[in-house]
Short mmCIF file of C-alpha atoms in Angstrom, two decimals:
data_model
loop_
_atom_site.label_atom_id
_atom_site.label_comp_id
_atom_site.label_asym_id
_atom_site.label_seq_id
_atom_site.Cartn_x
_atom_site.Cartn_y
_atom_site.Cartn_z
CA UNK Q 1 21.31 -46.31 -10.60
CA UNK Q 2 20.06 -46.41 -14.21
CA UNK Q 3 20.84 -43.61 -16.66
CA UNK Q 4 17.33 -42.12 -16.57
CA UNK Q 5 17.34 -41.74 -12.78
CA UNK Q 6 20.94 -40.48 -12.93
CA UNK Q 7 19.98 -37.80 -15.47
CA UNK Q 8 17.04 -36.66 -13.37
CA UNK Q 9 19.16 -36.69 -10.21
CA UNK Q 10 21.92 -34.66 -11.84
CA UNK Q 11 19.40 -32.09 -13.05
CA UNK Q 12 17.77 -31.94 -9.61
CA UNK Q 13 21.16 -31.46 -7.93
CA UNK Q 14 22.14 -28.70 -10.35
CA UNK Q 15 18.82 -26.89 -10.01
CA UNK Q 16 18.79 -27.28 -6.23
CA UNK Q 17 22.29 -25.81 -6.00
CA UNK Q 18 21.74 -22.99 -8.49
CA UNK Q 19 18.40 -21.81 -7.09
CA UNK Q 20 20.06 -20.68 -3.86
CA UNK Q 21 22.43 -18.37 -5.75
CA UNK Q 22 19.64 -17.22 -8.05
CA UNK Q 23 17.52 -16.11 -5.10
CA UNK Q 24 20.40 -14.26 -3.49
CA UNK Q 25 21.40 -12.69 -6.81
CA UNK Q 26 17.83 -11.46 -7.33
CA UNK Q 27 17.47 -9.91 -3.88
CA UNK Q 28 20.78 -8.96 -2.23
CA UNK Q 29 21.47 -6.07 -4.67
CA UNK Q 30 18.25 -4.42 -3.47
CA UNK Q 31 19.40 -4.72 0.15
CA UNK Q 32 22.71 -3.24 -0.93
CA UNK Q 33 20.96 -0.38 -2.78
CA UNK Q 34 18.81 0.46 0.26
CA UNK Q 35 21.87 0.62 2.53
CA UNK Q 36 23.67 2.76 -0.06
CA UNK Q 37 20.68 5.10 -0.30
CA UNK Q 38 20.58 5.45 3.48
CA UNK Q 39 24.25 6.43 3.46
CA UNK Q 40 23.71 9.03 0.73
CA UNK Q 41 20.77 10.54 2.59
CA UNK Q 42 22.15 10.44 6.16
CA UNK Q 43 25.93 10.42 5.62
CA UNK Q 44 26.23 7.85 8.40
CA UNK Q 45 29.34 5.73 7.92
CA UNK Q 46 27.67 2.57 9.16
CA UNK Q 47 25.45 2.42 6.06
CA UNK Q 48 28.45 2.85 3.76
CA UNK Q 49 30.19 0.00 5.58
CA UNK Q 50 27.10 -2.20 5.25
CA UNK Q 51 26.89 -1.41 1.53
CA UNK Q 52 30.55 -2.28 0.91
CA UNK Q 53 30.34 -5.49 2.95
CA UNK Q 54 27.20 -6.66 1.17
CA UNK Q 55 28.61 -5.75 -2.26
CA UNK Q 56 31.45 -8.23 -1.70
CA UNK Q 57 28.93 -10.90 -0.81
CA UNK Q 58 26.95 -10.08 -3.96
CA UNK Q 59 30.14 -10.52 -6.02
CA UNK Q 60 30.82 -13.95 -4.47
CA UNK Q 61 27.29 -15.18 -5.12
CA UNK Q 62 27.21 -13.70 -8.61
CA UNK Q 63 30.37 -15.56 -9.61
CA UNK Q 64 29.13 -18.85 -8.16
CA UNK Q 65 25.68 -18.40 -9.70
CA UNK Q 66 27.24 -17.71 -13.09
CA UNK Q 67 29.19 -20.97 -12.94
CA UNK Q 68 26.28 -23.12 -11.79
CA UNK Q 69 23.90 -21.47 -14.27
CA UNK Q 70 26.26 -22.11 -17.17
CA UNK Q 71 26.47 -25.77 -16.18
CA UNK Q 72 22.67 -25.98 -16.23
CA UNK Q 73 22.57 -24.62 -19.77
CA UNK Q 74 24.92 -27.34 -20.98
CA UNK Q 75 23.05 -30.02 -19.06
CA UNK Q 76 19.79 -29.22 -20.83
CA UNK Q 77 21.38 -30.07 -24.16
CA UNK Q 78 23.53 -32.98 -22.99
CA UNK Q 79 21.00 -34.77 -20.76
CA UNK Q 80 17.75 -33.93 -22.56
CA UNK Q 81 18.59 -33.59 -26.29
CA UNK Q 82 15.15 -34.67 -27.53
CA UNK Q 83 13.52 -32.03 -25.35
CA UNK Q 84 15.83 -29.26 -26.58
CA UNK Q 85 15.45 -30.37 -30.19
CA UNK Q 86 11.74 -29.55 -30.12
CA UNK Q 87 11.42 -27.07 -27.24
CA UNK Q 88 14.49 -24.93 -27.98
CA UNK Q 89 12.98 -23.02 -30.93
CA UNK Q 90 9.78 -22.41 -28.93
CA UNK Q 91 11.00 -21.17 -25.57
CA UNK Q 92 14.43 -19.97 -26.63
CA UNK Q 93 13.40 -16.31 -26.38
CA UNK Q 94 13.30 -16.07 -22.54
CA UNK Q 95 16.67 -17.84 -22.37
CA UNK Q 96 18.26 -15.43 -24.84
CA UNK Q 97 16.76 -12.45 -23.00
CA UNK Q 98 18.02 -13.92 -19.73
CA UNK Q 99 21.50 -13.95 -21.22
CA UNK Q 100 21.15 -10.26 -22.07
CA UNK Q 101 19.97 -9.48 -18.52
CA UNK Q 102 22.92 -11.45 -17.16
CA UNK Q 103 25.43 -9.39 -19.17
CA UNK Q 104 23.79 -6.13 -18.05
CA UNK Q 105 23.98 -7.35 -14.45
CA UNK Q 106 27.67 -8.23 -14.84
CA UNK Q 107 28.54 -4.83 -16.34
CA UNK Q 108 26.55 -2.93 -13.71
CA UNK Q 109 28.14 -4.95 -10.90
CA UNK Q 110 31.58 -4.11 -12.27
CA UNK Q 111 30.69 -0.42 -12.35
CA UNK Q 112 29.39 -0.59 -8.80
CA UNK Q 113 32.35 -2.48 -7.31
CA UNK Q 114 34.99 -0.25 -8.91
CA UNK Q 115 33.00 2.98 -9.01
CA UNK Q 116 33.58 4.15 -5.45
CA UNK Q 117 34.90 7.74 -5.51
CA UNK Q 118 35.09 7.58 -9.32
CA UNK Q 119 31.46 8.20 -10.39
CA UNK Q 120 28.87 10.74 -9.41
CA UNK Q 121 27.49 9.38 -6.12
CA UNK Q 122 23.91 9.03 -7.39
CA UNK Q 123 25.01 7.42 -10.66
CA UNK Q 124 27.07 5.01 -8.61
CA UNK Q 125 23.99 4.17 -6.53
CA UNK Q 126 21.97 3.75 -9.74
CA UNK Q 127 24.41 1.12 -11.04
CA UNK Q 128 23.68 -0.91 -7.89
CA UNK Q 129 19.96 -0.63 -8.57
CA UNK Q 130 20.57 -1.88 -12.12
CA UNK Q 131 22.32 -4.93 -10.68
CA UNK Q 132 19.17 -5.74 -8.73
CA UNK Q 133 16.70 -5.02 -11.55
CA UNK Q 134 18.64 -7.07 -14.11
CA UNK Q 135 19.09 -9.92 -11.64
CA UNK Q 136 15.36 -9.92 -10.93
CA UNK Q 137 14.58 -9.86 -14.64
CA UNK Q 138 16.98 -12.73 -15.22
CA UNK Q 139 15.23 -14.86 -12.61
CA UNK Q 140 11.75 -14.07 -13.96
CA UNK Q 141 12.79 -14.97 -17.51
CA UNK Q 142 14.13 -18.37 -16.43
CA UNK Q 143 10.92 -19.01 -14.50
CA UNK Q 144 8.94 -18.13 -17.66
CA UNK Q 145 10.77 -20.93 -19.46
CA UNK Q 146 9.97 -23.36 -16.66
CA UNK Q 147 6.35 -22.18 -16.63
CA UNK Q 148 6.15 -23.08 -20.33
CA UNK Q 149 7.03 -26.67 -19.41
CA UNK Q 150 4.04 -26.67 -17.04
CA UNK Q 151 1.73 -24.80 -19.42
CA UNK Q 152 2.99 -25.27 -23.00
CA UNK Q 153 1.80 -22.57 -25.39
CA UNK Q 154 2.83 -20.75 -28.55
CA UNK Q 155 2.65 -23.67 -31.00
CA UNK Q 156 0.36 -26.27 -32.51
CA UNK Q 157 1.20 -29.92 -31.91
CA UNK Q 158 0.05 -31.85 -34.98
CA UNK Q 159 1.05 -35.44 -35.84
CA UNK Q 160 4.07 -35.24 -33.56
CA UNK Q 161 5.25 -31.95 -35.08
CA UNK Q 162 5.50 -28.50 -33.50
CA UNK Q 163 3.96 -26.01 -35.93
CA UNK Q 164 2.99 -22.31 -36.01
CA UNK Q 165 5.52 -21.35 -33.35
CA UNK Q 166 4.90 -18.05 -31.53
CA UNK Q 167 7.75 -17.29 -29.07
CA UNK Q 168 5.85 -14.39 -27.46
CA UNK Q 169 2.87 -16.56 -26.55
CA UNK Q 170 5.26 -19.26 -25.39
CA UNK Q 171 7.04 -16.85 -23.03
CA UNK Q 172 3.84 -15.30 -21.68
CA UNK Q 173 2.09 -18.61 -21.16
CA UNK Q 174 -0.75 -19.12 -18.70
CA UNK Q 175 1.56 -20.16 -15.86
CA UNK Q 176 4.32 -17.54 -16.12
CA UNK Q 177 2.69 -14.83 -14.00
CA UNK Q 178 1.72 -17.02 -11.04
CA UNK Q 179 5.08 -18.83 -11.03
CA UNK Q 180 7.15 -15.66 -11.47
CA UNK Q 181 5.22 -13.85 -8.73
CA UNK Q 182 5.49 -16.76 -6.29
CA UNK Q 183 9.19 -17.31 -7.00
CA UNK Q 184 10.10 -13.62 -6.75
CA UNK Q 185 8.41 -13.22 -3.38
CA UNK Q 186 9.95 -16.50 -2.21
CA UNK Q 187 13.40 -15.16 -3.13
CA UNK Q 188 12.84 -12.09 -0.95
CA UNK Q 189 11.59 -14.24 1.93
CA UNK Q 190 14.46 -16.73 1.75
CA UNK Q 191 17.23 -14.17 1.31
CA UNK Q 192 15.73 -11.76 3.83
CA UNK Q 193 15.49 -14.35 6.57
CA UNK Q 194 18.92 -15.85 5.82
CA UNK Q 195 20.68 -12.46 5.92
CA UNK Q 196 18.70 -11.29 8.97
CA UNK Q 197 19.49 -14.54 10.78
CA UNK Q 198 23.24 -14.20 10.22
CA UNK Q 199 23.28 -10.61 11.46
CA UNK Q 200 21.05 -11.53 14.43
CA UNK Q 201 23.64 -14.13 15.42
CA UNK Q 202 26.40 -11.53 15.29
CA UNK Q 203 24.32 -9.17 17.45
CA UNK Q 204 23.81 -11.92 20.03
CA UNK Q 205 27.58 -12.45 20.07
CA UNK Q 206 28.07 -8.74 20.74
CA UNK Q 207 30.21 -8.16 17.65
CA UNK Q 208 29.94 -4.84 15.78
CA UNK Q 209 26.45 -4.38 17.18
CA UNK Q 210 25.58 -1.16 15.34
CA UNK Q 211 26.80 -2.50 11.98
CA UNK Q 212 24.86 -5.76 12.37
CA UNK Q 213 21.78 -4.04 13.79
CA UNK Q 214 21.44 -1.80 10.74
CA UNK Q 215 22.03 -4.77 8.45
CA UNK Q 216 19.50 -6.86 10.35
CA UNK Q 217 16.84 -4.15 10.12
CA UNK Q 218 17.04 -3.87 6.34
CA UNK Q 219 17.01 -7.62 5.72
CA UNK Q 220 14.30 -8.34 8.31
CA UNK Q 221 11.89 -5.73 6.93
CA UNK Q 222 12.24 -7.09 3.39
CA UNK Q 223 12.00 -10.73 4.46
CA UNK Q 224 9.10 -10.28 6.87
CA UNK Q 225 7.05 -8.13 4.49
CA UNK Q 226 7.49 -10.71 1.75
CA UNK Q 227 6.59 -13.58 4.11
CA UNK Q 228 3.27 -11.94 4.97
CA UNK Q 229 2.46 -11.33 1.28
CA UNK Q 230 3.47 -14.80 0.12
CA UNK Q 231 0.16 -16.57 1.01
CA UNK Q 232 -1.65 -14.36 -1.52
CA UNK Q 233 0.68 -15.46 -4.32
CA UNK Q 234 0.32 -19.02 -3.05
CA UNK Q 235 -3.44 -18.76 -3.44
CA UNK Q 236 -3.03 -17.53 -7.03
CA UNK Q 237 -0.65 -20.42 -7.76
CA UNK Q 238 -2.96 -23.02 -6.18
CA UNK Q 239 -5.94 -21.93 -8.27
CA UNK Q 240 -3.79 -21.91 -11.41
CA UNK Q 241 -2.45 -25.42 -10.72
CA UNK Q 242 -5.98 -26.69 -10.00
CA UNK Q 243 -7.08 -25.44 -13.41
CA UNK Q 244 -4.13 -26.55 -15.54
CA UNK Q 245 -2.49 -29.43 -13.64
CA UNK Q 246 -5.09 -31.27 -11.55
CA UNK Q 247 -2.76 -34.26 -11.19
CA UNK Q 248 -0.14 -32.04 -9.52
CA UNK Q 249 -2.71 -30.59 -7.11
CA UNK Q 250 -3.98 -34.08 -6.29
CA UNK Q 251 -0.42 -35.24 -5.57
CA UNK Q 252 0.33 -32.15 -3.47
CA UNK Q 253 -2.66 -32.90 -1.25
CA UNK Q 254 -2.57 -36.72 -1.64
CA UNK Q 255 -6.12 -36.32 -2.91
CA UNK Q 256 -6.95 -39.80 -4.16
CA UNK Q 257 -10.72 -39.53 -4.64
CA UNK Q 258 -12.72 -36.94 -6.56
CA UNK Q 259 -15.21 -35.25 -4.26
CA UNK Q 260 -17.13 -32.10 -3.52
CA UNK Q 261 -16.32 -30.04 -0.44
CA UNK Q 262 -12.87 -31.65 -0.50
CA UNK Q 263 -10.80 -31.56 2.67
CA UNK Q 264 -7.44 -29.83 2.94
CA UNK Q 265 -4.93 -32.30 4.35
CA UNK Q 266 -2.34 -31.12 6.85
CA UNK Q 267 0.51 -33.56 7.40
CA UNK Q 268 -0.21 -37.26 7.07
CA UNK Q 269 1.47 -40.22 5.43
CA UNK Q 270 0.12 -41.12 1.95
CA UNK Q 271 -0.74 -44.80 1.43
CA UNK Q 272 -0.78 -45.08 -2.36
CA UNK Q 273 -1.67 -48.76 -2.34
CA UNK Q 274 -4.85 -48.27 -0.34
CA UNK Q 275 -5.55 -44.76 -1.69
CA UNK Q 276 -5.69 -42.97 1.65
CA UNK Q 277 -3.69 -40.68 3.94
CA UNK Q 278 -2.91 -41.85 7.44
CA UNK Q 279 -2.48 -39.63 10.52
CA UNK Q 280 -3.55 -36.44 8.72
CA UNK Q 281 -5.46 -33.44 10.01
CA UNK Q 282 -8.36 -32.77 7.62
CA UNK Q 283 -10.05 -29.38 7.18
CA UNK Q 284 -13.40 -30.05 5.41
CA UNK Q 285 -14.07 -27.92 2.34
CA UNK Q 286 -10.80 -26.01 2.47
CA UNK Q 287 -9.20 -27.77 -0.51
CA UNK Q 288 -12.25 -26.88 -2.60
CA UNK Q 289 -11.89 -23.27 -1.49
CA UNK Q 290 -8.14 -23.24 -2.14
CA UNK Q 291 -8.61 -24.68 -5.62
CA UNK Q 292 -11.79 -22.97 -6.79
CA UNK Q 293 -12.72 -20.28 -4.25
CA UNK Q 294 -15.83 -22.22 -3.20
CA UNK Q 295 -16.15 -24.56 -0.21
CA UNK Q 296 -18.60 -26.81 -2.12
CA UNK Q 297 -16.74 -27.18 -5.45
CA UNK Q 298 -15.61 -30.55 -6.75
CA UNK Q 299 -11.88 -31.24 -6.74
CA UNK Q 300 -10.53 -33.79 -9.20
CA UNK Q 301 -8.69 -36.65 -7.56
CA UNK Q 302 -6.11 -39.14 -8.80
CA UNK Q 303 -8.91 -41.65 -9.44
CA UNK Q 304 -9.87 -39.65 -12.58
CA UNK Q 305 -6.31 -39.57 -13.92
CA UNK Q 306 -4.74 -42.58 -15.68
CA UNK Q 307 -2.31 -44.36 -13.37
CA UNK Q 308 0.56 -43.96 -15.85
CA UNK Q 309 0.15 -40.18 -15.55
CA UNK Q 310 0.27 -40.03 -11.75
CA UNK Q 311 3.10 -37.97 -10.26
CA UNK Q 312 5.06 -39.49 -7.35
CA UNK Q 313 2.50 -38.74 -4.63
CA UNK Q 314 4.60 -39.14 -1.46
CA UNK Q 315 7.50 -36.92 -2.60
CA UNK Q 316 5.18 -34.20 -3.92
CA UNK Q 317 2.98 -34.27 -0.80
CA UNK Q 318 5.86 -34.16 1.68
CA UNK Q 319 7.58 -31.37 -0.24
CA UNK Q 320 4.38 -29.34 -0.31
CA UNK Q 321 3.85 -29.82 3.44
CA UNK Q 322 7.44 -28.74 4.14
CA UNK Q 323 7.04 -25.62 1.99
CA UNK Q 324 3.80 -24.62 3.70
CA UNK Q 325 5.17 -25.44 7.15
CA UNK Q 326 8.30 -23.32 6.67
CA UNK Q 327 6.25 -20.49 5.22
CA UNK Q 328 3.81 -20.55 8.15
CA UNK Q 329 6.67 -20.42 10.67
CA UNK Q 330 8.20 -17.41 8.92
CA UNK Q 331 4.80 -15.70 8.78
CA UNK Q 332 4.45 -16.02 12.56
CA UNK Q 333 7.94 -14.59 13.13
CA UNK Q 334 7.14 -11.77 10.71
CA UNK Q 335 3.95 -10.92 12.58
CA UNK Q 336 5.93 -10.76 15.84
CA UNK Q 337 8.59 -8.55 14.27
CA UNK Q 338 6.11 -6.04 12.86
CA UNK Q 339 4.25 -6.06 16.16
CA UNK Q 340 7.58 -5.16 17.77
CA UNK Q 341 8.13 -2.32 15.29
CA UNK Q 342 4.62 -1.00 15.80
CA UNK Q 343 3.71 -1.54 19.45
CA UNK Q 344 6.37 -3.43 21.39
CA UNK Q 345 9.62 -1.54 20.85
CA UNK Q 346 11.27 -3.34 23.77
CA UNK Q 347 11.00 -6.63 21.86
CA UNK Q 348 13.48 -5.30 19.29
CA UNK Q 349 16.24 -5.47 21.90
CA UNK Q 350 15.20 -8.84 23.31
CA UNK Q 351 17.30 -11.95 22.84
CA UNK Q 352 14.31 -14.21 22.21
CA UNK Q 353 13.31 -12.32 19.04
CA UNK Q 354 16.87 -12.41 17.69
CA UNK Q 355 17.09 -16.12 18.50
CA UNK Q 356 13.91 -16.71 16.52
CA UNK Q 357 15.54 -15.11 13.48
CA UNK Q 358 18.71 -17.15 14.00
CA UNK Q 359 16.64 -20.35 14.13
CA UNK Q 360 14.78 -19.26 10.99
CA UNK Q 361 17.96 -18.60 8.96
CA UNK Q 362 17.62 -21.69 6.70
CA UNK Q 363 13.81 -21.91 6.63
CA UNK Q 364 13.31 -19.77 3.53
CA UNK Q 365 15.73 -21.76 1.41
CA UNK Q 366 14.30 -25.05 2.68
CA UNK Q 367 10.89 -23.77 1.53
CA UNK Q 368 12.32 -22.75 -1.87
CA UNK Q 369 13.89 -26.18 -2.41
CA UNK Q 370 10.66 -27.88 -1.36
CA UNK Q 371 8.63 -25.62 -3.64
CA UNK Q 372 10.78 -26.45 -6.65
CA UNK Q 373 10.44 -30.14 -5.79
CA UNK Q 374 6.66 -29.72 -5.93
CA UNK Q 375 6.92 -27.90 -9.27
CA UNK Q 376 9.21 -30.41 -10.94
CA UNK Q 377 8.24 -33.74 -9.38
CA UNK Q 378 4.56 -32.82 -9.47
CA UNK Q 379 4.76 -32.41 -13.27
CA UNK Q 380 6.03 -35.94 -13.81
CA UNK Q 381 5.89 -38.07 -15.90
CA UNK Q 382 5.89 -35.09 -18.29
CA UNK Q 383 8.81 -32.87 -19.23
CA UNK Q 384 6.40 -30.83 -21.40
CA UNK Q 385 3.09 -31.15 -19.64
CA UNK Q 386 0.72 -33.40 -21.57
CA UNK Q 387 2.94 -33.53 -24.67
CA UNK Q 388 6.38 -35.06 -24.07
CA UNK Q 389 7.29 -37.57 -21.37
CA UNK Q 390 10.50 -37.14 -19.43
CA UNK Q 391 11.59 -40.68 -20.29
CA UNK Q 392 11.32 -39.86 -24.01
CA UNK Q 393 13.52 -36.77 -23.70
CA UNK Q 394 16.57 -38.26 -21.97
CA UNK Q 395 19.83 -38.83 -23.82
CA UNK Q 396 20.50 -42.35 -25.17
CA UNK Q 397 24.17 -42.05 -24.24
CA UNK Q 398 25.30 -44.47 -21.52
CA UNK Q 399 27.33 -43.71 -18.40
CA UNK Q 400 25.20 -40.85 -17.03
CA UNK Q 401 25.55 -42.26 -13.52
CA UNK Q 402 29.28 -41.49 -13.56
CA UNK Q 403 28.51 -37.94 -14.69
CA UNK Q 404 26.11 -37.60 -11.75
CA UNK Q 405 28.79 -38.73 -9.28
CA UNK Q 406 31.32 -36.33 -10.80
CA UNK Q 407 28.96 -33.34 -10.70
CA UNK Q 408 27.97 -34.17 -7.14
CA UNK Q 409 31.63 -33.97 -6.13
CA UNK Q 410 32.04 -30.68 -8.04
CA UNK Q 411 29.02 -29.08 -6.40
CA UNK Q 412 30.02 -30.23 -2.92
CA UNK Q 413 33.48 -28.77 -3.49
CA UNK Q 414 32.02 -25.53 -4.82
CA UNK Q 415 29.71 -25.27 -1.80
CA UNK Q 416 32.68 -25.71 0.53
CA UNK Q 417 34.58 -22.95 -1.28
CA UNK Q 418 31.62 -20.57 -1.05
CA UNK Q 419 31.14 -21.29 2.67
CA UNK Q 420 34.84 -20.67 3.28
CA UNK Q 421 34.77 -17.38 1.34
CA UNK Q 422 31.68 -16.17 3.20
CA UNK Q 423 33.18 -17.16 6.54
CA UNK Q 424 36.35 -15.23 5.68
CA UNK Q 425 34.26 -12.26 4.55
CA UNK Q 426 32.37 -12.21 7.86
CA UNK Q 427 35.64 -12.30 9.79
CA UNK Q 428 37.01 -9.45 7.67
CA UNK Q 429 33.89 -7.43 8.43
CA UNK Q 430 34.61 -7.95 12.11
CA UNK Q 431 38.17 -6.62 11.76
CA UNK Q 432 37.30 -3.67 9.51
CA UNK Q 433 34.29 -2.35 11.37
CA UNK Q 434 35.07 -3.22 14.98
CA UNK Q 435 35.00 0.50 15.82
CA UNK Q 436 32.34 3.03 16.84
CA UNK Q 437 30.41 4.05 13.73
CA UNK Q 438 28.26 7.11 13.22
#
C-alpha cells in the first residue's frame, strides 16, 4: 500500500467510524428529551427510567465521538497539510463554531447528568434539549465544511493564489443546505431505526416489556417519519449534484454517455472498459427527471468529462445503490408502522412487525456509510472540487501505511470497548427496571 492510498484509507476509516457517533450524538438527546417531557407531563415512572437509561448511552457516545472527532482534526493537518494550508483560512469558521457548539453540548450534558433533583425540573429538561440542539448544530457545521469541498466559494482563485476570502460565503456555499438537510434527516433515520431495533429485540425476548415498548415507540416514530421524508431531501441533493458535480452524478448512475431522456439505472455491474452497465434495470427518462425535473432533459455523461477527472465509477455506483436500497427498505417498514398506528392497531403487538425492526437495526447506518462514500469518492480526484487534486494535498512524509495500520487497531479496539459498555448498560437496564412500572 503506497502512502497516498494509506492516507486516503486512514481518513476513510476515521470518518466512517466517527460518523456513527456523530449521528447518534445529533439525535439521541432529542429522544431523551421527549421521554423526559413525557415523564414531566404524565409522572409515569417508566418515562423517567427511559430518560435515565438513554442519558447514560448519550454520555458513552459523546465521549467516544469526542475522541474520534479530535483524531480527525489532527489527521486533516497531518495527512493533508497542503489542503489545510490553503483551505484552513477559508473554511475555518464552521470548524471554530463547531468547537463552540461542542463545548456548549459538553456543559449542557454535564448539567443534565448531574442535575437530577438539583435543578428546577423544567430547567433540567431544558439542559437536555440544549444537548440535542448543540449536537445538531455541531453536525451541520461540519457538513458545511465538507460541502465547501464539493462547492468551493468565498474566495477568488487567481494564479494559484486564494484571494478575497469571505468566510461567510464559504460557510454558506451552494451545497451546504442540501447536504446539511440530507445528513440531518439521515441521522434521525439511522439512529431511530437502530434504537427501535434494539428495543424491539428486547420486547421479543419478553424483558422489561413496558420499558422497551415506550422506548421503541419514541425511536420508531422519529425514525419512520424521517425515513418517509428523506426522499424529498434526496431529490434536492440529486438536482444540486447534477448542477454542480455532473461527474459525480454520472458515476453514481454509471452514466457513460450523454443523452436526452436518460434512463435511471437500478442495480447493474458497471463495465468501465466498454462503457456500459450489465444486468441493470433501466427506467427510461427517470434520470433526466431526477436531475432536472424534466423527463426529456439532457444528462451529461462521463463521455463529456476528461478521463483524468473521472471518479471511481464502480465504487460510487455500488455505494449509491446500497444507500437507495437501504432507504427504500426503511421507507416500506415506515409505511407499515404508520399504517399500524393509524388503521391496524393489532399489528403493533405482532411479532412480525417487531422482527422487521430488528432486521432493520443496521440499515440506517449502512445507508449513512454508503452515502458518505458517494459524497467523498464521487468527488475524486478533487479534494477541493475543480481546484485542488487530492494527490497534490497529501503529506510528503513517508510511512503513512504504518500509521493506517496503527489507527485501524485503535479504532477496532475502541469499537470493542463501546460495544462492551453498551452491552453492560443494556444488562444493567434489565436489572434496574425488571419491575412493574407505572
